[in-house]
Coordinates of C-alpha atoms in Angstrom, one line a residue:
M1 CA -16.9 -42.7 -113.1
L2 CA -13.8 -41.0 -111.9
D3 CA -14.4 -37.8 -114.0
S4 CA -17.6 -36.4 -112.6
P5 CA -18.5 -32.7 -112.2
Q6 CA -21.1 -33.8 -109.7
Y7 CA -18.9 -36.0 -107.6
P8 CA -15.3 -34.8 -108.2
I9 CA -12.3 -36.6 -106.9
R10 CA -11.0 -34.5 -104.0
T11 CA -9.0 -37.1 -102.1
F12 CA -7.0 -40.2 -102.8
A13 CA -9.6 -42.2 -100.9
D14 CA -12.4 -41.0 -103.2
I15 CA -10.9 -43.2 -106.0
G16 CA -11.3 -46.3 -103.9
G17 CA -14.7 -45.2 -102.7
I18 CA -16.2 -44.7 -106.2
I19 CA -14.8 -48.0 -107.5
F20 CA -15.3 -50.3 -104.5
G21 CA -17.5 -48.5 -102.0
D22 CA -17.3 -46.8 -98.6
W23 CA -15.4 -49.7 -96.9
C24 CA -12.5 -49.3 -99.3
K25 CA -12.6 -45.5 -99.0
Y26 CA -12.3 -45.5 -95.2
T27 CA -9.7 -48.2 -95.3
I28 CA -7.6 -46.1 -97.6
I29 CA -8.1 -43.0 -95.5
S30 CA -6.9 -44.8 -92.4
M31 CA -3.8 -46.2 -94.2
Q32 CA -3.0 -42.9 -95.9
L33 CA -3.3 -40.9 -92.7
L34 CA -1.1 -43.4 -90.9
F35 CA 1.5 -43.3 -93.7
L36 CA 1.5 -39.5 -93.8
I37 CA 1.8 -39.1 -90.0
F38 CA 4.6 -41.6 -89.8
T39 CA 6.4 -39.8 -92.7
A40 CA 6.1 -36.5 -90.8
G41 CA 7.4 -38.2 -87.7
I42 CA 10.4 -39.7 -89.5
I43 CA 11.3 -36.3 -91.1
T44 CA 10.9 -34.5 -87.7
T45 CA 13.2 -37.1 -86.1
A46 CA 15.8 -36.5 -88.9
C47 CA 15.5 -32.7 -88.1
A48 CA 16.2 -33.4 -84.5
Q49 CA 19.3 -35.5 -85.5
G50 CA 20.5 -32.6 -87.6
L51 CA 20.1 -30.2 -84.6
E52 CA 21.9 -32.7 -82.3
I53 CA 24.9 -32.9 -84.7
M54 CA 25.2 -29.1 -84.9
R55 CA 25.6 -28.7 -81.2
D56 CA 28.9 -29.5 -79.3
E57 CA 27.2 -30.3 -76.0
R58 CA 24.6 -33.0 -75.5
V59 CA 20.9 -31.9 -75.2
C60 CA 17.7 -33.6 -74.4
Y61 CA 16.5 -35.5 -77.5
V62 CA 12.9 -35.6 -76.4
G63 CA 13.0 -31.9 -75.7
L64 CA 14.2 -31.3 -79.3
I65 CA 11.3 -33.3 -80.7
L66 CA 8.9 -31.4 -78.4
L67 CA 10.3 -28.1 -79.6
L68 CA 10.1 -29.0 -83.3
S69 CA 6.6 -30.5 -83.0
G70 CA 5.4 -27.3 -81.2
V71 CA 6.9 -24.9 -83.8
L72 CA 5.6 -27.1 -86.7
Y73 CA 2.1 -27.1 -85.1
I74 CA 2.2 -23.3 -85.1
F75 CA 3.2 -23.1 -88.7
G76 CA 0.7 -25.9 -89.4
Q77 CA -2.2 -23.4 -88.8
L78 CA -1.7 -22.3 -92.5
R79 CA -4.8 -23.7 -94.2
E80 CA -4.0 -22.8 -97.8
V81 CA -1.6 -25.3 -99.5
N82 CA -0.2 -22.5 -101.8
Y83 CA 1.5 -20.9 -98.8
I84 CA 3.1 -24.3 -98.0
A85 CA 4.1 -24.7 -101.7
K86 CA 6.1 -21.5 -101.7
I87 CA 8.0 -22.6 -98.6
C88 CA 8.7 -26.0 -100.2
I89 CA 10.0 -24.4 -103.4
F90 CA 12.5 -22.4 -101.3
A91 CA 13.5 -25.6 -99.5
A92 CA 14.0 -27.4 -102.8
I93 CA 16.3 -24.8 -104.1
I94 CA 18.4 -24.8 -100.9
N95 CA 18.3 -28.6 -100.9
Y96 CA 19.8 -28.9 -104.4
I97 CA 22.5 -26.4 -103.7
G98 CA 23.4 -28.3 -100.5
M99 CA 23.5 -31.6 -102.4
F100 CA 26.2 -30.4 -104.8
V101 CA 28.2 -29.0 -101.9
Q102 CA 27.8 -32.4 -100.1
M103 CA 29.1 -34.2 -103.2
K104 CA 32.4 -32.3 -103.0
Y105 CA 33.0 -33.4 -99.4
L106 CA 31.7 -37.0 -99.9
F107 CA 33.9 -37.4 -103.0
E108 CA 37.1 -36.0 -101.6
Y109 CA 37.0 -37.3 -98.0
P110 CA 36.6 -40.7 -96.4
P111 CA 33.2 -41.8 -95.0
N112 CA 32.1 -40.9 -91.5
Y113 CA 32.9 -44.3 -90.0
A114 CA 31.6 -43.2 -86.5
N115 CA 28.1 -42.3 -87.8
A116 CA 28.1 -45.5 -90.0
E117 CA 28.8 -47.6 -86.9
T118 CA 26.1 -45.8 -84.9
L119 CA 23.4 -45.5 -87.5
L120 CA 24.0 -48.6 -89.7
A121 CA 25.9 -50.9 -87.3
I122 CA 28.7 -51.3 -89.8
D123 CA 32.3 -51.4 -88.5
K124 CA 35.1 -49.6 -90.2
G125 CA 36.7 -51.5 -93.0
P126 CA 37.4 -51.4 -96.8
I127 CA 34.8 -49.7 -98.9
I128 CA 32.9 -52.2 -101.0
V129 CA 31.0 -51.1 -104.1
T130 CA 28.9 -54.0 -105.6
G131 CA 26.2 -54.3 -108.2
V132 CA 24.0 -56.5 -106.0
A133 CA 22.4 -56.1 -102.5
S134 CA 25.0 -56.6 -99.8
G135 CA 25.5 -55.8 -96.2
N136 CA 23.6 -56.7 -93.1
V137 CA 19.8 -56.8 -92.5
I138 CA 19.7 -53.2 -91.2
G139 CA 21.3 -51.9 -94.4
K140 CA 18.8 -53.8 -96.6
F141 CA 15.8 -52.7 -94.6
A142 CA 17.0 -49.1 -94.8
A143 CA 17.2 -49.4 -98.6
M144 CA 13.6 -50.8 -98.7
T145 CA 12.2 -48.0 -96.6
S146 CA 14.0 -45.4 -98.8
L147 CA 12.3 -46.9 -101.8
A148 CA 8.9 -46.4 -100.1
Y149 CA 9.4 -42.6 -100.5
V150 CA 9.2 -43.0 -104.3
F151 CA 5.4 -43.4 -103.8
C152 CA 5.0 -41.0 -101.0
G153 CA 3.9 -38.1 -103.1
S154 CA 1.5 -39.9 -105.3
I155 CA -1.1 -40.6 -102.5
V156 CA -1.6 -36.8 -102.1
F157 CA -2.0 -35.9 -105.8
P158 CA -5.8 -35.6 -105.6
E159 CA -5.6 -33.4 -102.5
I160 CA -3.1 -31.0 -104.2
I161 CA -5.0 -30.9 -107.5
S162 CA -8.3 -30.1 -105.7
E163 CA -6.8 -26.9 -104.3
L164 CA -5.2 -25.7 -107.6
K165 CA -6.8 -22.8 -109.4
R166 CA -5.9 -24.4 -112.7
P167 CA -5.9 -28.2 -112.0
W168 CA -4.7 -29.1 -115.5
D169 CA -1.4 -27.4 -114.7
F170 CA -0.6 -30.2 -112.3
W171 CA 0.8 -32.5 -115.0
K172 CA 3.3 -29.9 -116.1
G173 CA 4.6 -29.4 -112.5
A174 CA 4.8 -33.2 -112.0
F175 CA 6.7 -33.7 -115.2
L176 CA 9.2 -31.0 -114.4
A177 CA 9.7 -32.2 -110.8
Q178 CA 10.3 -35.8 -112.0
A179 CA 12.8 -34.7 -114.6
V180 CA 14.8 -32.6 -112.1
I181 CA 14.7 -35.4 -109.5
L182 CA 15.7 -38.1 -112.0
I183 CA 18.7 -36.1 -113.4
I184 CA 20.0 -34.7 -110.1
Y185 CA 19.5 -37.8 -107.9
L186 CA 21.1 -40.1 -110.5
I187 CA 24.2 -38.0 -110.3
Y188 CA 24.0 -37.6 -106.5
G189 CA 23.3 -41.2 -105.7
N190 CA 26.0 -42.6 -108.0
V191 CA 28.7 -40.2 -106.7
I192 CA 28.0 -41.0 -103.1
Y193 CA 27.7 -44.8 -103.5
S194 CA 30.9 -44.9 -105.7
R195 CA 32.9 -43.2 -102.9
Q196 CA 31.2 -44.5 -99.7
G197 CA 29.7 -47.9 -100.7
Q198 CA 28.2 -49.8 -97.8
F199 CA 28.9 -46.8 -95.5
S200 CA 26.3 -44.6 -97.4
I201 CA 23.9 -43.1 -94.9
T202 CA 20.4 -41.7 -95.2
P203 CA 20.4 -38.7 -95.0
A204 CA 23.7 -38.6 -96.9
V205 CA 24.9 -35.5 -95.0
F206 CA 25.6 -37.7 -92.0
G207 CA 28.3 -39.5 -94.0
I208 CA 30.5 -36.3 -94.2
S209 CA 33.6 -36.8 -92.0
V210 CA 34.8 -33.1 -92.0
P211 CA 33.2 -31.7 -88.7
S212 CA 32.7 -28.1 -89.9
A213 CA 31.1 -29.2 -93.2
L214 CA 29.0 -31.8 -91.3
K215 CA 27.6 -29.1 -89.0
G216 CA 27.0 -26.5 -91.8
L217 CA 25.3 -28.9 -94.2
S218 CA 23.3 -30.5 -91.4
F219 CA 21.7 -27.1 -90.9
V220 CA 20.8 -27.0 -94.6
T221 CA 19.3 -30.5 -94.2
F222 CA 17.4 -29.3 -91.1
I223 CA 15.8 -26.4 -93.0
C224 CA 14.7 -28.8 -95.8
G225 CA 13.5 -31.4 -93.4
F226 CA 11.5 -28.8 -91.5
C227 CA 9.7 -27.7 -94.7
Q228 CA 9.0 -31.3 -95.7
A229 CA 7.6 -32.1 -92.2
L230 CA 5.4 -29.0 -92.4
F231 CA 4.1 -30.2 -95.8
Y232 CA 3.3 -33.7 -94.8
G233 CA 1.9 -32.6 -91.4
N234 CA -0.4 -30.1 -93.3
I235 CA -1.6 -32.8 -95.7
S236 CA -2.2 -35.2 -92.8
S237 CA -4.3 -32.6 -91.1
K238 CA -6.2 -32.0 -94.4
V239 CA -6.9 -35.7 -94.9
A240 CA -8.1 -36.0 -91.3
Y241 CA -10.2 -32.9 -91.5
N242 CA -11.9 -33.6 -94.9
N243 CA -12.7 -37.2 -94.2
F244 CA -13.5 -37.3 -90.4
V245 CA -14.6 -33.8 -89.4
I246 CA -16.6 -32.9 -92.5
E247 CA -17.9 -36.3 -93.7
L248 CA -18.3 -38.3 -90.5
L249 CA -19.1 -35.4 -88.0
N250 CA -20.8 -33.1 -90.5
G251 CA -18.5 -30.3 -89.4
P252 CA -18.0 -27.0 -91.2
E253 CA -15.8 -26.4 -94.2
I254 CA -12.2 -25.6 -93.4
R255 CA -12.5 -22.0 -94.7
E256 CA -15.5 -21.1 -92.5
G257 CA -15.2 -19.4 -89.1
K258 CA -16.0 -22.4 -87.0
G259 CA -13.8 -24.5 -89.3
W260 CA -10.7 -22.7 -88.0
L261 CA -11.5 -23.9 -84.4
Y262 CA -11.9 -27.5 -85.6
W263 CA -8.7 -27.1 -87.7
I264 CA -6.7 -26.1 -84.5
G265 CA -7.9 -29.2 -82.8
V266 CA -7.1 -31.5 -85.7
T267 CA -3.6 -30.1 -86.2
F268 CA -2.9 -30.4 -82.5
I269 CA -3.9 -34.1 -82.6
V270 CA -1.7 -34.8 -85.6
W271 CA 1.4 -33.1 -84.2
L272 CA 0.8 -34.7 -80.8
I273 CA 1.0 -38.1 -82.6
V274 CA 4.1 -37.0 -84.5
F275 CA 5.7 -36.0 -81.2
L276 CA 4.9 -39.4 -79.6
I277 CA 6.4 -41.2 -82.6
G278 CA 9.6 -39.2 -82.5
A279 CA 10.0 -39.2 -78.7
G280 CA 9.4 -42.9 -78.5
I281 CA 12.3 -43.8 -80.8
P282 CA 15.1 -43.6 -78.1

């Protein structure tokens, strides 16, 4: 039932719709859209944090979120996922280079106790490295939310596959990506935790205590986060457009002339919600 040339799987929600019916499909759409928009909001907020750290003087936090959301909205007018993919590949390369540079500073210097106190509510003290969950409720909750990102990409696999010229190439890319992630992050995570213990922060760059390195690597983190936010914002807009504009409102296809006008409206609503999420945090 899931492999049909007549009714192909184009979205994650199509799987639930074919198996259980329309009620399941639209439930999944709503939850998926909410998850993607919140993810874009979280990443945009992290980008604003990176910008804040790079500046010596204080600036308006809500203004930063507004600026980022506006710029991402402009870039979000790209309708083809292959353009976004090229940007993400560039961001991934920069990200991995930045991670190895981070490890040098995180390994050789003490944790950033000030950021740990601000972001994790952990006071300065001896570094504790344990094999079991420890720390306060905030630390445990942060760990659980980080684990949620493991499944973040899987809910957009059908959307990505449906836009590929050679869909059967997807498994090769997925296998390669998982292999790289597994190898690099096992090294990265163990190095950081072995040196910083309960003071480990997400993103880890905020745990660097050398001011110049913190600012420089925060800029790298900002570039990577910007590209991630662009990707999730674009996918959020695609999910909303395909399922609400086309199916519910019988609107035009996204590549048609009128489709571009609808696309502008959908992306505006998505990034408006992202802005409200980010601006509401303080």
